[in-house]
Short mmCIF file of C-alpha atoms and ligand atoms in Angstrom, two decimals:
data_model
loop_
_atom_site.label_atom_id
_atom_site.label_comp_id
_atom_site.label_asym_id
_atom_site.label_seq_id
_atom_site.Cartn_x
_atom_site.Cartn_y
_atom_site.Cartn_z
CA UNK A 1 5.16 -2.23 22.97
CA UNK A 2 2.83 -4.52 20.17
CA UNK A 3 3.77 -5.34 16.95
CA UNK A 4 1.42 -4.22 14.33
CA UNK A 5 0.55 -4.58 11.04
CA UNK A 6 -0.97 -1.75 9.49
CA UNK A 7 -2.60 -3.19 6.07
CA UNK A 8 -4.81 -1.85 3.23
CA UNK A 9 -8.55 -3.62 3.15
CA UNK A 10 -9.41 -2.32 -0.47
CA UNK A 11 -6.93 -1.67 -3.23
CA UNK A 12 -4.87 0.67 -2.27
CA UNK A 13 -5.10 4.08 -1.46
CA UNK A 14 -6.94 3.82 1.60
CA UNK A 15 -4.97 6.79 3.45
CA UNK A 16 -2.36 4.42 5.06
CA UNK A 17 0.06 6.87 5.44
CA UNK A 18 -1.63 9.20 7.81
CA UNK A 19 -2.72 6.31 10.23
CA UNK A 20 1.16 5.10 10.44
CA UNK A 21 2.15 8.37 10.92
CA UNK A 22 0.20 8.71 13.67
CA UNK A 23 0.52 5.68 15.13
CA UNK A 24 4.38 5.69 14.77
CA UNK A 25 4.35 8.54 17.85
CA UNK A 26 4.62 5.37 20.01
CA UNK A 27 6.96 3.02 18.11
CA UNK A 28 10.65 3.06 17.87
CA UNK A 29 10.56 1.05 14.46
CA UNK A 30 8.57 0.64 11.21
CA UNK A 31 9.09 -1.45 8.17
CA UNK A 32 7.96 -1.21 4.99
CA UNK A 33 8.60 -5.05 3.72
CA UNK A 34 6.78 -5.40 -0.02
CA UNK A 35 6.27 -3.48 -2.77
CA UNK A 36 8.54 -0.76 -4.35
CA UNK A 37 7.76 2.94 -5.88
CA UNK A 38 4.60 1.87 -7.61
CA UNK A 39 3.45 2.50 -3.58
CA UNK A 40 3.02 6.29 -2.44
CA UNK A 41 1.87 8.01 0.58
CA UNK A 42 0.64 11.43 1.09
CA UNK A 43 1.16 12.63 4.40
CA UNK A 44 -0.28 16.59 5.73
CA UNK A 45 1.72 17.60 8.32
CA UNK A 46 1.09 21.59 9.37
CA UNK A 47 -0.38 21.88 6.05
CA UNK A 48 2.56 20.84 4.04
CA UNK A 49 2.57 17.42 2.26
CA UNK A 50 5.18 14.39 1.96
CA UNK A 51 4.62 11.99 -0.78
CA UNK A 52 6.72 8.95 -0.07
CA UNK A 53 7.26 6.01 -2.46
CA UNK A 54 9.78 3.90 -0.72
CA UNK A 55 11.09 5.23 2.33
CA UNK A 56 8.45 4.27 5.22
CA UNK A 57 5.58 7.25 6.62
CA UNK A 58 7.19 6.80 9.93
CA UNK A 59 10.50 8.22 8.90
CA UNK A 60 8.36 12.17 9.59
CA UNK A 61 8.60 11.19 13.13
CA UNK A 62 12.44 12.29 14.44
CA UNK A 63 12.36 9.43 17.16
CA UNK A 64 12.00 6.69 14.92
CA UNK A 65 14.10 4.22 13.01
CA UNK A 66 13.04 2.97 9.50
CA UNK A 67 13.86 -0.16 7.18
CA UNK A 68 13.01 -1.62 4.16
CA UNK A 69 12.96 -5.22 4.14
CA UNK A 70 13.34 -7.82 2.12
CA UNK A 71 10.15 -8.60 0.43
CA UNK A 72 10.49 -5.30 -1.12
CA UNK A 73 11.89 -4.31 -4.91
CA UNK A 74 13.94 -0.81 -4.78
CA UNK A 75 14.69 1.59 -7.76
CA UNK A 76 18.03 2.61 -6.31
CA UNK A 77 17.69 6.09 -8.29
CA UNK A 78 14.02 6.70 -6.78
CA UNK A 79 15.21 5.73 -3.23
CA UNK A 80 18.43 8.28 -3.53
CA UNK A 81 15.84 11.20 -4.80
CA UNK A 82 13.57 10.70 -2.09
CA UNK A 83 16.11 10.69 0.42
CA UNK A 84 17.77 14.06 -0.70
CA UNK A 85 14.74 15.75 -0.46
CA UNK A 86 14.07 14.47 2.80
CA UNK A 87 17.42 15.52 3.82
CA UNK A 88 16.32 19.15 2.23
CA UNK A 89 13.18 19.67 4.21
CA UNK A 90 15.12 19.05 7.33
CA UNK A 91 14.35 15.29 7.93
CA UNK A 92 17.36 13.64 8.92
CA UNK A 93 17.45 9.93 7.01
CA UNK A 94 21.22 9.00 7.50
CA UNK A 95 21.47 6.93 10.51
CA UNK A 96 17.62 6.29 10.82
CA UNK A 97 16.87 4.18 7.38
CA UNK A 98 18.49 1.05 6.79
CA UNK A 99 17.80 -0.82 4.04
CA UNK A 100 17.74 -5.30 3.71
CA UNK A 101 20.55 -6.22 1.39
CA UNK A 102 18.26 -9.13 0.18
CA UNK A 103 15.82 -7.15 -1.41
CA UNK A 104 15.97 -6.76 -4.99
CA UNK A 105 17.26 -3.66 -7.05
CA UNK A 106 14.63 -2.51 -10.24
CA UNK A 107 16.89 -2.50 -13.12
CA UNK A 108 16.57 -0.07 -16.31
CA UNK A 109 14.92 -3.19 -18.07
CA UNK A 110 12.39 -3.84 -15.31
CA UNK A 111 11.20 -0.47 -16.07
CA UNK A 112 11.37 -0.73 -19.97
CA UNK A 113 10.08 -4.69 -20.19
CA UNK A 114 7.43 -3.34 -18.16
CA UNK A 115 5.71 -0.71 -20.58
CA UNK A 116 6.99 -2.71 -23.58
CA UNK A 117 4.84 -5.52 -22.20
CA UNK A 118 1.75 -3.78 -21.27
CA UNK A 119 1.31 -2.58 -24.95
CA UNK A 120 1.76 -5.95 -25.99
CA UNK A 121 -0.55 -7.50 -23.90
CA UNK A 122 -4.00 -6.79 -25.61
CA UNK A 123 -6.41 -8.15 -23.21
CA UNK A 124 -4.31 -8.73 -20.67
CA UNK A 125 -3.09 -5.18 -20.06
CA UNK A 126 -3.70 -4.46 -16.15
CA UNK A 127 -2.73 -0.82 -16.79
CA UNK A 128 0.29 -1.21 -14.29
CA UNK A 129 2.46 1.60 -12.66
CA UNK A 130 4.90 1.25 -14.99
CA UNK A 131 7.71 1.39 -12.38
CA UNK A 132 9.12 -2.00 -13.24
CA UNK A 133 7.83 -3.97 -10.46
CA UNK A 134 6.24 -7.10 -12.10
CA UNK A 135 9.33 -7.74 -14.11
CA UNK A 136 11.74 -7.44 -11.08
CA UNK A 137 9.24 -9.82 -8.91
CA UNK A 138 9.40 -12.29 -11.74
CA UNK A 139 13.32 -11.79 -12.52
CA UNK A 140 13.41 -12.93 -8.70
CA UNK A 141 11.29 -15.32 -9.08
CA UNK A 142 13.60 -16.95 -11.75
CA UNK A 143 16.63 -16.61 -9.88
CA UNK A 144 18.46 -13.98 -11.73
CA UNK A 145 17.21 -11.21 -9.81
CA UNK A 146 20.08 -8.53 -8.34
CA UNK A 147 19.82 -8.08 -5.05
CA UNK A 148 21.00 -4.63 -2.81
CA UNK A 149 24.09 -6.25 -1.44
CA UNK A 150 25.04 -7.19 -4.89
CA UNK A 151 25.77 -3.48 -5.79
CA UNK A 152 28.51 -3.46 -3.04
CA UNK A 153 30.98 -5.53 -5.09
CA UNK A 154 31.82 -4.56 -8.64
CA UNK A 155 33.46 -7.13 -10.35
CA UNK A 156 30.55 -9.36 -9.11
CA UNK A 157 28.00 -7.04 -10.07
CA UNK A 158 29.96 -6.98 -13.77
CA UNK A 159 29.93 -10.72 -13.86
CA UNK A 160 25.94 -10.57 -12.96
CA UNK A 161 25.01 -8.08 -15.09
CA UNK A 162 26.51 -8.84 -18.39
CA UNK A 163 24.93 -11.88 -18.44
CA UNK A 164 21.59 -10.84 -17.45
CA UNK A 165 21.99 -7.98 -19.52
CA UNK A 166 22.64 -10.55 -22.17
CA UNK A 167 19.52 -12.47 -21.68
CA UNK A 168 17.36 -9.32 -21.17
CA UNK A 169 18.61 -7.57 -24.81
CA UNK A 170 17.91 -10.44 -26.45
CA UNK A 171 13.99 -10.59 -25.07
CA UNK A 172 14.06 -6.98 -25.78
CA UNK A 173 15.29 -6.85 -29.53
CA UNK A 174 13.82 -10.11 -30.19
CA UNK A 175 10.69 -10.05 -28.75
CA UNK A 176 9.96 -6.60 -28.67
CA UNK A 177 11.88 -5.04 -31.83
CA UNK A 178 13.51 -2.36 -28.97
CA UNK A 179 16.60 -1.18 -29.01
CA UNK A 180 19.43 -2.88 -26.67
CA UNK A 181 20.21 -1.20 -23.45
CA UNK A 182 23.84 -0.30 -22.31
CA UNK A 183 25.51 -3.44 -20.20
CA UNK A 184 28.51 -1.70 -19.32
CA UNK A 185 26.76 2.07 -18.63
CA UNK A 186 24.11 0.20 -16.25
CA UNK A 187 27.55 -1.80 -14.23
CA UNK A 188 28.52 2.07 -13.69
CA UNK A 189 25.82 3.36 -12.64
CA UNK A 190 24.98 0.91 -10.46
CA UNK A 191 28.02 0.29 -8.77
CA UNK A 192 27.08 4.24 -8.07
CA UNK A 193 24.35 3.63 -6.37
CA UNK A 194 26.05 0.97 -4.55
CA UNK A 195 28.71 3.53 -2.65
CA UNK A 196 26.11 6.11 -2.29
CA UNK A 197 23.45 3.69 -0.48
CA UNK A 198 26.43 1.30 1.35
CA UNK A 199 25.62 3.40 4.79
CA UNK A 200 21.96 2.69 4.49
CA UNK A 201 22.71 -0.68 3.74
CA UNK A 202 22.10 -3.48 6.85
CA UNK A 203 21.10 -6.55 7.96
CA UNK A 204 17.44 -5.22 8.73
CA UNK A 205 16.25 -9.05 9.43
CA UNK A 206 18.35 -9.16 12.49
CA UNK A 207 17.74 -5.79 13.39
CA UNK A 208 13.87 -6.58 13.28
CA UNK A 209 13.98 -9.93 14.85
CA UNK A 210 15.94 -8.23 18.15
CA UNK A 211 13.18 -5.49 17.83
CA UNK A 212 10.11 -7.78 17.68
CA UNK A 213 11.51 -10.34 20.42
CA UNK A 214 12.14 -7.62 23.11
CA UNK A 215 8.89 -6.08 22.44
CA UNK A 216 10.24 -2.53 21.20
CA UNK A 217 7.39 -2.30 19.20
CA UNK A 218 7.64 -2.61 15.10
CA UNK A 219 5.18 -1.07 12.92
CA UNK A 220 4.64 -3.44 9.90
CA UNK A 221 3.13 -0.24 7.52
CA UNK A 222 1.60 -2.25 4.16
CA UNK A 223 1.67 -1.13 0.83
CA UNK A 224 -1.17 -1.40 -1.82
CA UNK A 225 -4.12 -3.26 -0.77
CA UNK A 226 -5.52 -6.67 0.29
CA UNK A 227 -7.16 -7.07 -3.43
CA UNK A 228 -3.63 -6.56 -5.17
CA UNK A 229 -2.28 -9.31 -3.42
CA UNK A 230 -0.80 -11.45 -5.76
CA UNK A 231 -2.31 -14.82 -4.48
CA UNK A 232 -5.42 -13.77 -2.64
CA UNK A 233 -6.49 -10.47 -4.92
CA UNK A 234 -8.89 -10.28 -8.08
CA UNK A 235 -6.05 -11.58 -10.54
CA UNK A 236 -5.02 -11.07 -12.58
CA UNK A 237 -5.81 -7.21 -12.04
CA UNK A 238 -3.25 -7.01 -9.17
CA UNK A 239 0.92 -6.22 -8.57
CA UNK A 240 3.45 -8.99 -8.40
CA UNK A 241 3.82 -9.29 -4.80
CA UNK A 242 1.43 -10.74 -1.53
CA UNK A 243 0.31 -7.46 0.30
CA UNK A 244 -1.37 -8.67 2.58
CA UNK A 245 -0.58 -9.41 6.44
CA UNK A 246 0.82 -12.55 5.78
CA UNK A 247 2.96 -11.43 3.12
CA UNK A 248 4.45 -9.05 5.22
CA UNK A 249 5.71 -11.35 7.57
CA UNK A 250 7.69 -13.07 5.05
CA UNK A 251 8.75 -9.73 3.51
CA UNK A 252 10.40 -7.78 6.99
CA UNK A 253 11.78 -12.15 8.10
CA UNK A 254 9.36 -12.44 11.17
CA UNK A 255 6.96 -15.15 11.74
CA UNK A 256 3.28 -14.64 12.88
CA UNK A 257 3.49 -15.19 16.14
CA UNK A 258 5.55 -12.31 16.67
CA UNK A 259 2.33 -10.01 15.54
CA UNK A 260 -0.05 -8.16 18.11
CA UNK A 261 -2.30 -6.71 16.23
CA UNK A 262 -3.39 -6.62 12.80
CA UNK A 263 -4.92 -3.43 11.65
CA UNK A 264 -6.92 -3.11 8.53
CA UNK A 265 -7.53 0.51 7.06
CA UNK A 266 -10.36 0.83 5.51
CA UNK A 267 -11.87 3.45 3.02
CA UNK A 268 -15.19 4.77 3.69
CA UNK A 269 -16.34 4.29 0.32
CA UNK A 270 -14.22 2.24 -2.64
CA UNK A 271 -11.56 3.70 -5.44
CA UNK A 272 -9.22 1.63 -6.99
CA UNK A 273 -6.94 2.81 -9.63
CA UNK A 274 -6.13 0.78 -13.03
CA UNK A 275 -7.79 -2.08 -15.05
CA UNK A 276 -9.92 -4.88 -12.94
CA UNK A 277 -13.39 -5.15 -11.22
CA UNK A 278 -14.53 -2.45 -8.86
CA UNK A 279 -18.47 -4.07 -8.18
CA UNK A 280 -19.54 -1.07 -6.45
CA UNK A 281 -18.48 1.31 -9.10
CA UNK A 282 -20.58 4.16 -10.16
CA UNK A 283 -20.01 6.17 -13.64
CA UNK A 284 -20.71 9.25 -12.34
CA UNK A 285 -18.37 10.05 -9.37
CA UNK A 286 -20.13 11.45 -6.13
CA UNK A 287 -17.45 12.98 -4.90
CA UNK A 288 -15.11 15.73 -6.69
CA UNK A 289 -11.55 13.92 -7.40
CA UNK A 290 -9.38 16.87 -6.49
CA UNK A 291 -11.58 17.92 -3.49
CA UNK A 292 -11.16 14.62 -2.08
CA UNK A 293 -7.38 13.97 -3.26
CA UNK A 294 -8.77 10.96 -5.80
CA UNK A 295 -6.16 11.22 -7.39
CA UNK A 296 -3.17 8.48 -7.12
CA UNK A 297 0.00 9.83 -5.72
CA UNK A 298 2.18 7.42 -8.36
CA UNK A 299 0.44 7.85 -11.23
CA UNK A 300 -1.85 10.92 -11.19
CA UNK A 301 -4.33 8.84 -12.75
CA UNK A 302 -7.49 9.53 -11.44
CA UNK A 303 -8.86 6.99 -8.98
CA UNK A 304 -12.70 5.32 -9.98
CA UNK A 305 -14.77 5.37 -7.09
CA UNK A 306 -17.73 3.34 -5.98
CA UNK A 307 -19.74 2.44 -2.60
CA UNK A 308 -18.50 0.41 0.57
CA UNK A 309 -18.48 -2.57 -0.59
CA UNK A 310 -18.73 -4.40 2.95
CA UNK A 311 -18.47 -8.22 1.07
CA UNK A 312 -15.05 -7.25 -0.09
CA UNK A 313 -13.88 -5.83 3.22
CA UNK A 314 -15.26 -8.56 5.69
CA UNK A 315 -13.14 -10.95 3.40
CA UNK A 316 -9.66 -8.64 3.45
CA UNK A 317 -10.95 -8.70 7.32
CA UNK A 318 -10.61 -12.70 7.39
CA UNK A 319 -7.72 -13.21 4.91
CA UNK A 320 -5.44 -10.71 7.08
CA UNK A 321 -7.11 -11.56 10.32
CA UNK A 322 -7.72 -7.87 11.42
CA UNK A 323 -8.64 -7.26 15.03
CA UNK A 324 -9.87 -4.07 14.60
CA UNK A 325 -10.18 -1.49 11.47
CA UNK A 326 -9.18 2.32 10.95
CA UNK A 327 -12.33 3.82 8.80
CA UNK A 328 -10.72 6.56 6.65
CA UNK A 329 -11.98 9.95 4.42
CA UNK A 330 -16.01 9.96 6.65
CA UNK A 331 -15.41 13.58 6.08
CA UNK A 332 -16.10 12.94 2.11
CA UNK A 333 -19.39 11.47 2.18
CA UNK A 334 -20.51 14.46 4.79
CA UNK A 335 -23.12 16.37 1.56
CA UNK A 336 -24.79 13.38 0.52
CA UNK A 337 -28.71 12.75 1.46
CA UNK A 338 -27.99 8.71 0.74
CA UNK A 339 -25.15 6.42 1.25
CA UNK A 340 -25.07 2.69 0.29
CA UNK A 341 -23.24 -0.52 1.25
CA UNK A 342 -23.02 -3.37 -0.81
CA UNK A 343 -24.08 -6.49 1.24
CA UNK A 344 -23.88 -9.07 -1.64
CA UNK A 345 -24.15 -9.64 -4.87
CA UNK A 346 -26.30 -11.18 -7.42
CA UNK A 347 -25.03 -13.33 -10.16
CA UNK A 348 -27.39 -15.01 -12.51
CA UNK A 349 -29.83 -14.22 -10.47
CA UNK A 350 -28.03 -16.55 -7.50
CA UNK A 351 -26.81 -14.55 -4.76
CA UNK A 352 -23.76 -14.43 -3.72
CA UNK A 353 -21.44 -13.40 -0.41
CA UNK A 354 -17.55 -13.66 -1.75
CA UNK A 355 -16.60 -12.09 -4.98
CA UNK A 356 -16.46 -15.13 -7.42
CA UNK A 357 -13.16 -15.97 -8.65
CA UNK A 358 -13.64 -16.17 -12.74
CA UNK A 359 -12.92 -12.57 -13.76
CA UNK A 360 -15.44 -13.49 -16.86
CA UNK A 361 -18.29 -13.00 -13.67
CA UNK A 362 -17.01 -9.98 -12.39
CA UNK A 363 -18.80 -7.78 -15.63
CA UNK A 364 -21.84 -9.64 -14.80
CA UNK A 365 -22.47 -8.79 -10.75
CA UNK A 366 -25.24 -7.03 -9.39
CA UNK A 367 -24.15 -5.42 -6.11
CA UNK A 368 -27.08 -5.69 -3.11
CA UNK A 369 -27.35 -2.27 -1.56
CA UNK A 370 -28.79 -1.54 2.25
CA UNK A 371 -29.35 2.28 1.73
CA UNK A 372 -28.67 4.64 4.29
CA UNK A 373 -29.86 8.07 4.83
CA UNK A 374 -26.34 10.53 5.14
CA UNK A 375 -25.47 13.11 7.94
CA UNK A 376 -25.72 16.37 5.19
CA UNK A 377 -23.43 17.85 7.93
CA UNK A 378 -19.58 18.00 8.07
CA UNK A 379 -17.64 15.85 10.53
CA UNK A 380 -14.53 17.40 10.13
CA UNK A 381 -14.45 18.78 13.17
CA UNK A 382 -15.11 16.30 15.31
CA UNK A 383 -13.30 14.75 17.81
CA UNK A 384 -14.87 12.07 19.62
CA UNK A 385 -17.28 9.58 18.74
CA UNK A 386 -20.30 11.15 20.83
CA UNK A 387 -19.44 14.38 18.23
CA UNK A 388 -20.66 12.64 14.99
CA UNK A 389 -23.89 12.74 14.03
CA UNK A 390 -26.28 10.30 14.49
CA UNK A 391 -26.65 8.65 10.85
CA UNK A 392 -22.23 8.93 10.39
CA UNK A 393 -22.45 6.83 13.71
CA UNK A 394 -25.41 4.55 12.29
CA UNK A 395 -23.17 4.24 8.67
CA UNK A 396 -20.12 3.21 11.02
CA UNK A 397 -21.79 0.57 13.07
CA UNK A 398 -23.47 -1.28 10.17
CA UNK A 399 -20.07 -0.89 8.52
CA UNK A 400 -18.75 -3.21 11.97
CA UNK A 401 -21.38 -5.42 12.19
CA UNK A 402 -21.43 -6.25 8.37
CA UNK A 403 -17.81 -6.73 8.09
CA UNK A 404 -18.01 -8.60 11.76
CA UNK A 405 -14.70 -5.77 12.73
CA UNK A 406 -14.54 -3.41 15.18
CA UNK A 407 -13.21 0.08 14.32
CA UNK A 408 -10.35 1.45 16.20
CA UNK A 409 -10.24 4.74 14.40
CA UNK A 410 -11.20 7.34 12.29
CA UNK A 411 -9.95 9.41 10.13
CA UNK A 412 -11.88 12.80 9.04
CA UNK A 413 -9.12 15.19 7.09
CA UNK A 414 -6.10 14.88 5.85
CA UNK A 415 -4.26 16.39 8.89
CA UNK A 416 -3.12 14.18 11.68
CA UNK A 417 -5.81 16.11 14.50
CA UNK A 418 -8.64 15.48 12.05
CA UNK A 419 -9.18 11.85 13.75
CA UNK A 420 -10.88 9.56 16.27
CA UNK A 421 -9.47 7.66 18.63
CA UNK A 422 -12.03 4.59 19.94
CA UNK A 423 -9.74 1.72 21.21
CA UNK A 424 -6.32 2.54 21.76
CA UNK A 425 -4.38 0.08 20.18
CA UNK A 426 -1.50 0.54 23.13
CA UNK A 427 -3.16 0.38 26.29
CA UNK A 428 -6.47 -1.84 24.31
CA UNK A 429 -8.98 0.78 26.20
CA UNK A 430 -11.43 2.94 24.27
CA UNK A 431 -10.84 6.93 24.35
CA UNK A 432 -13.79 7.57 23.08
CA UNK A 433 -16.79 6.55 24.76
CA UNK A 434 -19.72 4.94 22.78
P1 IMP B 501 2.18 -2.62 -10.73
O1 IMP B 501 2.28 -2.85 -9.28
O2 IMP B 501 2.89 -1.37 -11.20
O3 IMP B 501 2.59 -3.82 -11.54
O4 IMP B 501 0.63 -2.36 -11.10
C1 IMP B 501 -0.35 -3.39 -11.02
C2 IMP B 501 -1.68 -2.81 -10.55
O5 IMP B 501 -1.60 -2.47 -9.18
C3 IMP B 501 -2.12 -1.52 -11.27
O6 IMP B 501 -3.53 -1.56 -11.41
C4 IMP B 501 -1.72 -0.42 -10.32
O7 IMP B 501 -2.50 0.74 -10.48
C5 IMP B 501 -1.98 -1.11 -8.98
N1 IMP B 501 -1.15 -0.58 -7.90
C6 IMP B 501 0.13 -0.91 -7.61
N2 IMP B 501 0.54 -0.28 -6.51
C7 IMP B 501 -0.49 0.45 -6.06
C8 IMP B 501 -0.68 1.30 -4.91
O8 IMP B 501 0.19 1.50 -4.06
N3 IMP B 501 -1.93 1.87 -4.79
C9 IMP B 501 -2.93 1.63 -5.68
N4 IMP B 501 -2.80 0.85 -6.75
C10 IMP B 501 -1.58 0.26 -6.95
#
């Protein structure tokens, strides 16, 4: 069985969660290995939806056994919630989820440093989740971070959280004017946590190195998007963490070499949610944001949309090395009598084929369109290439060729029969003829 990485090409919100579901039918194990709750997944199965956070898509399918590595950052409260009401729809988590015991553990400050600092920001607001994720990345990064194993011990998590606690009031107070948080109530509820998650808790590096070696097949499912990627995204508009294929190596402990195939899913058009550039963005949205679930499954906020913006996606296709792509949400552009693709940009009149790098540009691009006449026909129900009409099939295939990709899949609905299969990623033949 391959090992694959299933990874966002925009920013987010690309409908990752169906295409791991489905793809999860023929693994035995998936990882979810950065990130934390400011992720979420809606997934339609027999018309009733999941919206996951932290626990990985693939945990819908009984057969399969989940983790959450180390690259990630877990809110120990969120993580306890969503598996209850797993448990409560039937969906067995004990026993299938284990969880790293190097990742680290979102603290109560993480969450309030995180909205204290985004007011305080001015211009450099990014409108984050506000889930506490930048502040536990960079609490990690300083080497004061907790970790999940840490919660297993509680004189040691004492000892590590008075002082931190110590540190963190002080920024709070001083910095902020805030009042203190509770050291002592945070060691208790904590150590809480601790003997609640300590059956989940494992050494899912080992567990996932076995996996990967004898080929059982491991589903790498990414969270977020190639452009929030710490390092490689449009910065400083992006989370604290690398999200893209690389990143998740480091995240679940496996090295490259290990992966089969890298699989980028891909939007059929461009949202992002938040502050930063969207090039492609139009004011007026062309498609209805409830109708087409535009909405993110975090926040609520409502997602800004704009065209494919084929620069942007042939340079996640490079960065993460994608072998093929999963082309998601067709069924949304169905009504409209002209599509476009962005195919460059012009800035200062001097064209341009990579987004530049100095955010003072990004206000100042011109995107390039090639304009494409639409279908004006619904492709819901179709289930094989040769079923689309001919201008959806036309839209796909300049979508390859510009972003030099081939697509391995589409998605046209929310449910997990509204799809495509071309190339099966499996047995690498096509299933659907073109
Ligand atoms: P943070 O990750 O909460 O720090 O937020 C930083 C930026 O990343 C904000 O613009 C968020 O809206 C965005 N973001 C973080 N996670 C996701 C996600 O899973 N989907 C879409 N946007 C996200």
């Amino acid at each position: 069985m391959p090992n694959i990485i299933v990874v966002g090409a925009q920013w987010g919100d690309e409908g990752k969660g169906k295409i791991i579901d489905l793809l999860t039918s023929n693994v035995r194990h998936v990882i979810r290995a950065q990130g934390g709750n400011n992720a979420g997944h809606t997934i339609n199965i027999r018309g009733e939806d999941f919206k996951l956070h932290l626990i990985p898509s693939g945990i819908l399918q009984p057969h399969t056994q989940c983790y959450i590595g180390a690259g990630t950052v877990l809110n120990p409260q969120v993580l306890l919630e969503e598996i209850a009401g797993l448990e409560k729809r039937g969906i067995g988590v004990r026993g299938r989820l284990w969880i790293s015991k190097t990742a680290h553990v979102i603290l109560p400050h993480h969450i309030v440093i995180d909205s204290l600092l985004e007011k305080r920001k001015g211009s450099l607001a990014v409108g984050t989740t506000g889930r506490g994720i930048g502040p536990c990345y960079s609490d990690k990064a300083l080497r004061i971070g907790l970790r999940m194993g840490d919660l297993l011990d509680r004189d040691r998590l004492r000892t590590h959280l008075t002082d931190l606690m110590a540190l963190k009031n002080e920024e709070i107070v001083k910095v902020y004017g805030a009042e203190p948080l509770d050291a002592e109530e945070i060691v208790r509820q904590y150590a809480d946590f601790g003997q609640q998650l300590e059956p989940y808790l494992s050494n899912v590096e080992s567990q996932i190195s076995h996996a990967v070696t004898t080929q059982e097949g491991v589903l790498f499912e990414g969270a977020q998007g190639t452009y929030l990627d710490v390092t490689s995204g449009t910065y400083p508009f992006v989370t604290s963490c690398n999200t893209v294929a690389g990143g998740m190596c480091v995240g679940a402990g496996v090295g490259p070499r290990h992966i089969d195939h890298t699989l980028g899913i891909v939007k059929a058009y461009s949202t992002r949610v938040g502050n930063g550039p969207l090039p492609t963005e139009i004011a007026e949205n062309f498609v209805d944001p409830v109708a087409a679930r535009e909405l993110g499954t975090t926040t609520g906020r409502q997602r800004r949309q704009g065209w494919f913006d084929a620069v942007l996606v042939k340079q996640a296709a490079r960065m993460n090395g994608f072998d093929s792509m999963v082309v998601t949400k067709l069924d949304i552009l169905d009504e409209l009598s002209h599509i476009k693709i962005c195919t460059g940009y012009l800035l200062d009149g001097q064209e341009l084929d990579r987004l530049p790098t100095d955010p003072r540009d990004w206000e100042k691009l011109e995107p390039i369109y090639q304009i494409l006449p639409g279908w004006q026909s619904s492709t819901r129900e179709a289930r094989h290439w040769d079923d689309l009409p001919t201008n959806a099939q036309e839209y796909l295939r300049t979508i390859e060729t510009l972003c030099e990709t081939p697509i391995s899949m589409l998605s046209i609905g929310p449910e997990r029969d509204s799809t495509i299969a071309i190339l099966d990623l499996f047995s690498k033949k096509e299933t659907s003829h073109r």
